[in-house]
Amino acid sequence: GGGAFLQGWAGGYPEIVKENELFERYYRELGIVPAGEWDAFMAALREPLPATLRITGYRSHAREILHCLKEKYFRELQDLEVDGQKVEMPQSLSWYPEELAWHTNLSRKILRKSPQLEKFHQFLVSETECGNISRQEAVSMIPPLLLNVSPHHKASLEYNILDMCAAPGSKTAQLIEMLHADMNVPFPSGFVIANDVDNKRCYLLVHQAKRLNSPCIMVVNHDASSIPNLQIDVDGRKEILCYDRILCDVPCSGDGTMRKNIDVWKKWTTQNSLQLHGLQLRIATRGVEQLAEGGRMVYSTCSLNPIENEAVIASLLEKSQGALELADVSSELPGLKRMPGITKWKVMLKDGQWFEEWKDVPSNRQTQIRPTMFPVKDEEKLKAMNLERCLRILPHHQNTGGFFVAVLIKKSPMPWNKRQPKVHQKLPQRTGDTEVTAANSDNGSDCIIEEPTLAENEESKKTQELQNLDTEQSKKEGVCGPPPSKKMKLFGFKEDPFVFLPEDDPLFIPIQKFYALDPSFPKMNLLTRTQEGKKRQLYMVSKELRNVLLNNSEKMKVINTGIKVWSRNSDGEQFGCAFRLAQEGIYTLYPFIHARIINVCIEDVKILLTQENPFLSKFSSETQKKVKDMAMGSIVLKYDPDPEKPQDLQCPIVLCGWQGKTSLRAFVPKNERLHYLRMMGVEVFKAKRKEEDLEDKTEEEVQHRLVQTEEKMDVEDKEHDLVPKLEAEIGEESSQSPVKSSAMEIENKIEDLNQSSKNANTHVSQEGKDMDASNVKD
């Protein structure tokens, strides 16, 4: 397997002619490409996109993985020839910090053909499944970097981050990494709320986030243009949650992705941009409304078109009346070649007809073309906007996709916030937040907006999601409150509830005793997904997310949050605790555990990871001694590097294990197992194939013995099989690309899956969707 990892790394669409006369005419006329570079620009667009990958930065293993890539795999590529062609050495992206991002010109076909490369391929696939590497387009790495989320290893800095259009989640993953920059802080004080309008695609987000095992991420499902205001409890007062950082990577026509999404060549027309402009402006407006004063919002698209880019930013700046300004980021990301934003452009209909300004547009075209699509006429005003501070990435400058980014800083509340109460009376009332807003409108909170002003409602354009609704209806849609409950039912099936463990839950006492949890352990952050019946899994969130969950259950459609920290194991009761530790959450839990920890040497770790259920006699005498005095049951196995032995692995490892009568075993998902072995220099490649079937089987038997829910495994396996297929078909940055025919097939597949989950016993439905990162492909 693992083909999905490299999906789209090479063309393979010979039948598509990479020509589009209208595209050339449009962009030549707009002059976004410097004089004399047109041919180079077009030639680059016709070349397949180089594969790029990013190493997950916060892991203590990042250095080890980088070392492994450079010293082992890249070295083997040095003098390699495939089909008489010399393989190019991978290069690090000069502008990405700490050599953590790389690009390579290897195509999928080549990776399969050479045995040296097949090893490399397996390494990539396996490390991706563990969350240590992400395949991500180079330009897509830029927006999170420009959000400037740098905790500087201070736990006191809190960033509340909103990712408005987050699926499929590679940028979200980057944001989570930034929160966890300091591995020694189990609960960083910020969080990421990742939203997507498409219920199905939210599961891709969940899968991406799951690989990073963070208690600080929540996936929600709303229309970004009317995402509800959330409340939090601040010292007993209800306040509206403002975000310090917002990523607004809006749906776009995707013409910057032509090198990867080849069908954009034949489908491209100016119509797409004209249809999306209104939605993009509404999403961006909703974003800045929820931004805290002094906060930063990054607006990005993978389109080169000024209608979706500068026109949206200019309208936003104009209606902000000085509340927003474009940040000058020219000195950030040194090494990244970029073009400044443009200040003059024209609008073209799909029949090739141009319009210079709004007054030239005939009335029968005024629904397709809106006034906000034109550049600002007033020279003074235009100059004050500093549109040149936007940046556009052209494909031929650094062999990338095309991309646009603007960084906005919020100086003061949005003007329509100040006259809040007046607006309310004029607009149709909607139950929910409206009353809250009126009540809070005196306390100076910047994020008090529910509804756009009437003028903005006139502006609002029909969007792809609301195409079949007339303007009246979409006006109502713009009004933000909790979605009516009828509509809730239409979005996929209802999620299980999030239930926090009550303060005095008897369930917790044996757990606390068995693992000698520190008094500082935040047990109020433990939650389950079942209201009735036996609690099978315990999850954990940070205290900030707990605050959000408790105060917004009615208005927020939460798809997933929390990491699994304990799993019920019925056998365990006889050993004093019915819950065993889950590997997924061990790095978060470990700092609080004071009992049942066995320190192991590197040889022990190798035995634990290569043997299914090794006898105690196989371990070092120290380990055997420690085990002798310990009761049977779930344990923590900890490896600490020895600085005296630099040839050994130099980062700590924490594994969940189980101590039996005569044996000691690790409970670690297969890919994570392979990862640790690889980092210790154990060759896992040869054995992998023969043992694959055997290993899968034993893993499953083990699981079955531990958590006796066959149905659960069943549902999970279906999820696991589906996600790689989905991702392969959807492609990595597809939130941007125009809807393709395969999207429907994918939806149907997920629909079938959802049905099967529903039919399994009820408590299973969430566990299945949890997609244990243990055997999921990216």
mmCIF file of C-alpha atoms in Angstrom, residues 1-13 48-51 82-83 104-114 117-118 120-122 124-125 135 724-725 727-729 731 777-778:
data_model
loop_
_atom_site.group_PDB
_atom_site.id
_atom_site.type_symbol
_atom_site.label_atom_id
_atom_site.label_comp_id
_atom_site.label_asym_id
_atom_site.label_seq_id
_atom_site.Cartn_x
_atom_site.Cartn_y
_atom_site.Cartn_z
ATOM 1 C CA GLY A 1 0.000 0.000 0.000
ATOM 2 C CA GLY A 2 0.903 3.584 0.455
ATOM 3 C CA GLY A 3 0.211 4.601 -3.116
ATOM 4 C CA ALA A 4 -2.053 7.277 -1.720
ATOM 5 C CA PHE A 5 0.939 9.002 -0.183
ATOM 6 C CA LEU A 6 2.382 9.731 -3.585
ATOM 7 C CA GLN A 7 -0.878 10.274 -5.379
ATOM 8 C CA GLY A 8 -0.488 13.136 -7.786
ATOM 9 C CA TRP A 9 3.281 13.208 -7.587
ATOM 10 C CA ALA A 10 3.463 12.517 -11.286
ATOM 11 C CA GLY A 11 1.170 13.376 -14.182
ATOM 12 C CA GLY A 12 -0.311 10.522 -16.117
ATOM 13 C CA TYR A 13 -2.977 12.406 -18.033
ATOM 14 C CA PRO A 48 4.312 18.259 -13.249
ATOM 15 C CA LEU A 49 4.675 19.592 -9.725
ATOM 16 C CA PRO A 50 7.698 18.373 -7.747
ATOM 17 C CA ALA A 51 6.878 16.299 -4.700
ATOM 18 C CA VAL A 82 16.869 5.033 -13.219
ATOM 19 C CA ASP A 83 16.251 4.330 -16.918
ATOM 20 C CA THR A 104 12.232 16.182 -4.767
ATOM 21 C CA ASN A 105 11.667 15.541 -8.435
ATOM 22 C CA LEU A 106 10.911 11.878 -7.947
ATOM 23 C CA SER A 107 7.740 10.715 -9.614
ATOM 24 C CA ARG A 108 5.646 7.842 -8.419
ATOM 25 C CA LYS A 109 6.691 5.711 -11.356
ATOM 26 C CA ILE A 110 10.394 6.100 -10.590
ATOM 27 C CA LEU A 111 9.859 5.341 -6.910
ATOM 28 C CA ARG A 112 8.423 1.965 -7.853
ATOM 29 C CA LYS A 113 11.136 1.038 -10.315
ATOM 30 C CA SER A 114 14.260 1.064 -8.231
ATOM 31 C CA LEU A 117 13.824 4.021 -4.071
ATOM 32 C CA GLU A 118 11.262 1.488 -2.966
ATOM 33 C CA PHE A 120 12.652 5.318 0.461
ATOM 34 C CA HIS A 121 9.031 5.085 -0.656
ATOM 35 C CA GLN A 122 8.157 2.734 2.208
ATOM 36 C CA LEU A 124 7.839 7.963 3.431
ATOM 37 C CA VAL A 125 4.569 6.074 3.578
ATOM 38 C CA ARG A 135 3.062 15.378 2.084
ATOM 39 C CA PRO A 724 -6.504 6.390 2.013
ATOM 40 C CA LYS A 725 -8.825 5.829 -0.930
ATOM 41 C CA GLU A 727 -7.418 11.029 0.122
ATOM 42 C CA ALA A 728 -6.055 9.520 -3.023
ATOM 43 C CA GLU A 729 -9.155 10.570 -4.890
ATOM 44 C CA GLY A 731 -5.982 14.900 -3.492
ATOM 45 C CA LYS A 777 -2.705 5.895 5.404
ATOM 46 C CA ASP A 778 -2.256 9.442 4.285
#
